[in-house]
Every structure is written in C-alpha cells, then in structure tokens.
JSON list of C-alpha atoms in Angstrom, two decimals:
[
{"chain": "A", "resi": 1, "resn": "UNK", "atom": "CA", "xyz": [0.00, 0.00, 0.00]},
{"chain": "A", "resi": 2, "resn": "UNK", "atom": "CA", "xyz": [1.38, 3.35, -0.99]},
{"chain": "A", "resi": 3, "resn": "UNK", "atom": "CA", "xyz": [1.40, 6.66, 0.76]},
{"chain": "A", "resi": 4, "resn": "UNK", "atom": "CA", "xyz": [-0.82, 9.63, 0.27]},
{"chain": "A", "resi": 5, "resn": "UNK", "atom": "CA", "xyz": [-0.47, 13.80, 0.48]},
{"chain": "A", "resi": 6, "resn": "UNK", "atom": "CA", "xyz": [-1.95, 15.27, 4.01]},
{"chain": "A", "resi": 7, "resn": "UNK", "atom": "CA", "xyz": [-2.07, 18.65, 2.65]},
{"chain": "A", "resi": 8, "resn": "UNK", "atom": "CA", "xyz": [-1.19, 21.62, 5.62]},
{"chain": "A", "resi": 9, "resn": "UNK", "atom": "CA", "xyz": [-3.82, 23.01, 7.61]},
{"chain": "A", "resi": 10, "resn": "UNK", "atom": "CA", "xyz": [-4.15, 25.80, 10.11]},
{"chain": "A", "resi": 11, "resn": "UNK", "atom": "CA", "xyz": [-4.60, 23.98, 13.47]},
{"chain": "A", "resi": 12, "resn": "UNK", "atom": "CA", "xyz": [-6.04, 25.68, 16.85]},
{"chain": "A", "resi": 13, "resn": "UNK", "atom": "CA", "xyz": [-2.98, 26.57, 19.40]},
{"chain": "A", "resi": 14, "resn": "UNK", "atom": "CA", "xyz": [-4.18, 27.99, 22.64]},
{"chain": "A", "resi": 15, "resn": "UNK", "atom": "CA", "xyz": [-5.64, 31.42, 21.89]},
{"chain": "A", "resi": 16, "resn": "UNK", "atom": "CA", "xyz": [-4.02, 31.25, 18.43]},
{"chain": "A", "resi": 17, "resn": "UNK", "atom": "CA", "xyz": [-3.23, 29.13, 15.50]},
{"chain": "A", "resi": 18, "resn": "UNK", "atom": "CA", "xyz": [-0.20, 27.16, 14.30]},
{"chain": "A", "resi": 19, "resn": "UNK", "atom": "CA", "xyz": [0.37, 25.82, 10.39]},
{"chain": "A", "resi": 20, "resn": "UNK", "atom": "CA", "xyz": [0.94, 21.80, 10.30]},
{"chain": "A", "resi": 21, "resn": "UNK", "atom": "CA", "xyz": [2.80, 21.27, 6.92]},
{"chain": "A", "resi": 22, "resn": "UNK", "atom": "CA", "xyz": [1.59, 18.88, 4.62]},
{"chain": "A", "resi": 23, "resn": "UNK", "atom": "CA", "xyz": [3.17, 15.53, 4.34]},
{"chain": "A", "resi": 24, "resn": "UNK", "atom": "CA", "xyz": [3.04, 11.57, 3.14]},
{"chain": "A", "resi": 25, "resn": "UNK", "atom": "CA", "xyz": [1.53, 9.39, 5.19]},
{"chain": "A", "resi": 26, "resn": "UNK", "atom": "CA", "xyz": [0.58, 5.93, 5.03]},
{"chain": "A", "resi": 27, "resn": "UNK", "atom": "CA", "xyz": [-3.21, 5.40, 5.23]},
{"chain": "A", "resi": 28, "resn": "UNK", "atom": "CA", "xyz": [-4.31, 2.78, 8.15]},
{"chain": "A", "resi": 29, "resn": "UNK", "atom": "CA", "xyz": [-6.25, 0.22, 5.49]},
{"chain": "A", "resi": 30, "resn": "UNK", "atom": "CA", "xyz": [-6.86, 0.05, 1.63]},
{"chain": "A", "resi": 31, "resn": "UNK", "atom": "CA", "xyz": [-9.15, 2.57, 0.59]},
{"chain": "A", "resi": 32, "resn": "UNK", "atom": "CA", "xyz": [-8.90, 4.88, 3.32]},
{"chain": "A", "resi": 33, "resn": "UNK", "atom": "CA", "xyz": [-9.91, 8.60, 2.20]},
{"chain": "A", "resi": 34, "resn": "UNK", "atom": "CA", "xyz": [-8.35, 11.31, 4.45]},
{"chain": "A", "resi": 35, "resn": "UNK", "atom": "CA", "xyz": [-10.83, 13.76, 5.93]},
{"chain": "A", "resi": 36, "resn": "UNK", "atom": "CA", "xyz": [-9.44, 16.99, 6.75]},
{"chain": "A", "resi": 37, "resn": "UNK", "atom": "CA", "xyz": [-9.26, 18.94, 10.03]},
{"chain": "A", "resi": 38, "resn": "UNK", "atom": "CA", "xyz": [-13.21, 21.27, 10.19]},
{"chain": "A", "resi": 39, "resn": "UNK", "atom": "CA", "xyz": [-15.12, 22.74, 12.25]},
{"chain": "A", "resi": 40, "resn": "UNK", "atom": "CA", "xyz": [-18.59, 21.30, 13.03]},
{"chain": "A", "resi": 41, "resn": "UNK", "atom": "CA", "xyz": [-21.35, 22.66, 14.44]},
{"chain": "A", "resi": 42, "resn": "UNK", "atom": "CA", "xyz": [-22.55, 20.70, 17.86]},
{"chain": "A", "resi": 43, "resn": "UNK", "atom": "CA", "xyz": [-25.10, 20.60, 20.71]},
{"chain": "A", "resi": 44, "resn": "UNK", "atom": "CA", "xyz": [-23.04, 23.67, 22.43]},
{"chain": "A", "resi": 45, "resn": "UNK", "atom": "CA", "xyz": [-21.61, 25.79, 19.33]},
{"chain": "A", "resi": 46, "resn": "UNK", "atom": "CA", "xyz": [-19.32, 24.63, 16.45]},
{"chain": "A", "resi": 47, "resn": "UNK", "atom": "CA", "xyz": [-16.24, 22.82, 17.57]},
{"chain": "A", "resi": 48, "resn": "UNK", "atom": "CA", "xyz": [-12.94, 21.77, 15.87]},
{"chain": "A", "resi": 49, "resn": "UNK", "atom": "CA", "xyz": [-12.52, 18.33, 14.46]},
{"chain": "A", "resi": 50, "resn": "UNK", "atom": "CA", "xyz": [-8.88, 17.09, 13.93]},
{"chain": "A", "resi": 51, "resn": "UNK", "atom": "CA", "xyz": [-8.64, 14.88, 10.88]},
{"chain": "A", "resi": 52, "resn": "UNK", "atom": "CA", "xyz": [-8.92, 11.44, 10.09]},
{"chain": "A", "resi": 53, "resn": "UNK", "atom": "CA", "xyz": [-8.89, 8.31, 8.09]},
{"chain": "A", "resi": 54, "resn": "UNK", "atom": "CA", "xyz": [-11.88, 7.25, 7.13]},
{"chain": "A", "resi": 55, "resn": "UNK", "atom": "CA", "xyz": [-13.74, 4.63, 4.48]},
{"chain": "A", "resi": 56, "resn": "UNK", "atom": "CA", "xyz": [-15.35, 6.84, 1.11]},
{"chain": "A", "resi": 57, "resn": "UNK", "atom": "CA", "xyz": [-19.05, 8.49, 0.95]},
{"chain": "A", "resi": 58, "resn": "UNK", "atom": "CA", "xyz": [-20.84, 8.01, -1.60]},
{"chain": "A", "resi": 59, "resn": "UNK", "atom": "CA", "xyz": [-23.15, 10.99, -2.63]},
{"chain": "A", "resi": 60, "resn": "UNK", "atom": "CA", "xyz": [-26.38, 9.95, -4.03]},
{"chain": "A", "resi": 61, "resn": "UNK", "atom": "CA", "xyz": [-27.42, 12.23, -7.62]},
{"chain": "A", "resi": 62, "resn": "UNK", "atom": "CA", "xyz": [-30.72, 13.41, -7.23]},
{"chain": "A", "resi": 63, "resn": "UNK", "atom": "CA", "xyz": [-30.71, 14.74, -11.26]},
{"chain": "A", "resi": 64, "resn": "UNK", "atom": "CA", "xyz": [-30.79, 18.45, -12.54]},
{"chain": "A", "resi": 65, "resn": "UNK", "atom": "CA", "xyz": [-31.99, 21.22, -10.11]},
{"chain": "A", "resi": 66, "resn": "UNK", "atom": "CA", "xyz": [-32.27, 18.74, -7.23]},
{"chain": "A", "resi": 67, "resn": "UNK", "atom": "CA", "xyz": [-31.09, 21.71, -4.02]},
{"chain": "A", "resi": 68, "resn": "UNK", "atom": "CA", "xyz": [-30.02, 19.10, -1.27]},
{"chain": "A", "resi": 69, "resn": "UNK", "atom": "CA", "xyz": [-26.89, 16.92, -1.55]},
{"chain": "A", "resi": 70, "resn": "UNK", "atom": "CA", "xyz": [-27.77, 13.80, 0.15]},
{"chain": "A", "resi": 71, "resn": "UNK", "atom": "CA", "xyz": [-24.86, 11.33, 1.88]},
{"chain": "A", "resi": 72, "resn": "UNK", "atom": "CA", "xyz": [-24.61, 7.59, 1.94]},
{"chain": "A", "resi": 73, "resn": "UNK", "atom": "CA", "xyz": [-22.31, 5.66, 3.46]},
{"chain": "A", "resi": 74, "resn": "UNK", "atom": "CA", "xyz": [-20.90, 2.44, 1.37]},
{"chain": "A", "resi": 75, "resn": "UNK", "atom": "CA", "xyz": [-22.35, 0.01, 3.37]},
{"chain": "A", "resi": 76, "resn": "UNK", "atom": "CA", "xyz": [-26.12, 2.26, 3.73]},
{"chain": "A", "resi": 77, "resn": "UNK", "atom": "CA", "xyz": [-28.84, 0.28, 1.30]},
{"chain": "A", "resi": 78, "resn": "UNK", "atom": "CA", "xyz": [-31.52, 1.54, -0.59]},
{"chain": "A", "resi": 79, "resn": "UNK", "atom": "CA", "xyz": [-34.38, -0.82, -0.40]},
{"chain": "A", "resi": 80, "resn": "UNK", "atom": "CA", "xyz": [-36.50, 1.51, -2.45]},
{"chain": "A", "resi": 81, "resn": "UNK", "atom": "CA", "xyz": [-39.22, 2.53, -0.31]},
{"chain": "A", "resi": 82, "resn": "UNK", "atom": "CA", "xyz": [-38.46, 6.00, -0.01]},
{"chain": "A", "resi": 83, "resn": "UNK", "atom": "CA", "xyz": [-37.64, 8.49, 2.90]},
{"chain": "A", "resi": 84, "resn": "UNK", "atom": "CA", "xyz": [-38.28, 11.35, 4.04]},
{"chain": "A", "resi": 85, "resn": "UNK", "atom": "CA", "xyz": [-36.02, 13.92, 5.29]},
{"chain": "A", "resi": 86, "resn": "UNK", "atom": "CA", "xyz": [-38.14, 16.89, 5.73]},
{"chain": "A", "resi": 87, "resn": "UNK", "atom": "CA", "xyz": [-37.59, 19.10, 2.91]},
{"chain": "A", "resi": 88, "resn": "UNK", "atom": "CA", "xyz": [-40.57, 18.29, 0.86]},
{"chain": "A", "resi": 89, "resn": "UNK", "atom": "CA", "xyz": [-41.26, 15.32, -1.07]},
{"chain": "A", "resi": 90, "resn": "UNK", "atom": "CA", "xyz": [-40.97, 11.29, 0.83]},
{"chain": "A", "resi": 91, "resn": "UNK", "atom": "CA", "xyz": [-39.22, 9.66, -2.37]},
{"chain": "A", "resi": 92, "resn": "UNK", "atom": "CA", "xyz": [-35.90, 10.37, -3.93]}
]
C-alpha cells in the first residue's frame, strides 16, 4: 500500500493558530480517504474536528436542479421505499 499527500492546515494553538505542513503518510487500510481537520457545528456551538482516516461516501445524484446533496455511506442500502427527510417530497 502506498502513501498519500496530508495537505497543511491551520490547526487551533491555545488562543491562536499554528500551520501543520503537509506531508506523506501511510493510510491505516486500503481505501482509506483522508478527511481533513473542520469545524462542526454541535449541541453547544461549532467545535474543531482534527482529521482522520476514514472509508469513502458516496453521494447519491438526485438529477438536474435537485437543491439538497444527500450522503450515503458504502455500506447504507436503498431498499427503495423511499424516505423522508423533511424538505418536501418522501421519495428520492
């Protein structure tokens, strides 16, 4: 298994910030997809997330004009009898 680019990132320091170069690194399995360092928003306030390996996301395609991206993990199945996730119609 080879090695893939981290690229640099700004990381939180204290009451400041402090640049972490980019580098190779070897990911932890086959396929691994490296998720970069983010804030996300939680239960009190956004908070920062350090980065990680993790296994690839699928994004289901809704077709032209569709507004919502929708996320799907590999190993998620679609049995085809719809959802609904509040924004509208109960079948993708």
């Amino acid at each position: 298994m080879g090695v893939m680019w981290v690229p640099g990132f700004w990381a939180p320091a204290g009451n400041h910030y402090r640049w972490v170069g980019g580098h190779y690194e070897r990911p932890p399995y086959p396929g691994a997809v490296w998720m970069g360092p983010h804030y996300e928003r939680g239960d009190r306030g956004y908070g920062y997330r350090q980065g990680f390996w993790s296994r690839p996301v699928i994004v289901e395609e809704h077709g032209r004009g569709h507004a919502y991206g929708h996320f799907k993990d590999r190993d998620d199945h679609d049995d085809n009898r719809g959802h609904s996730h509040g924004h509208g119609h109960d079948r993708d």
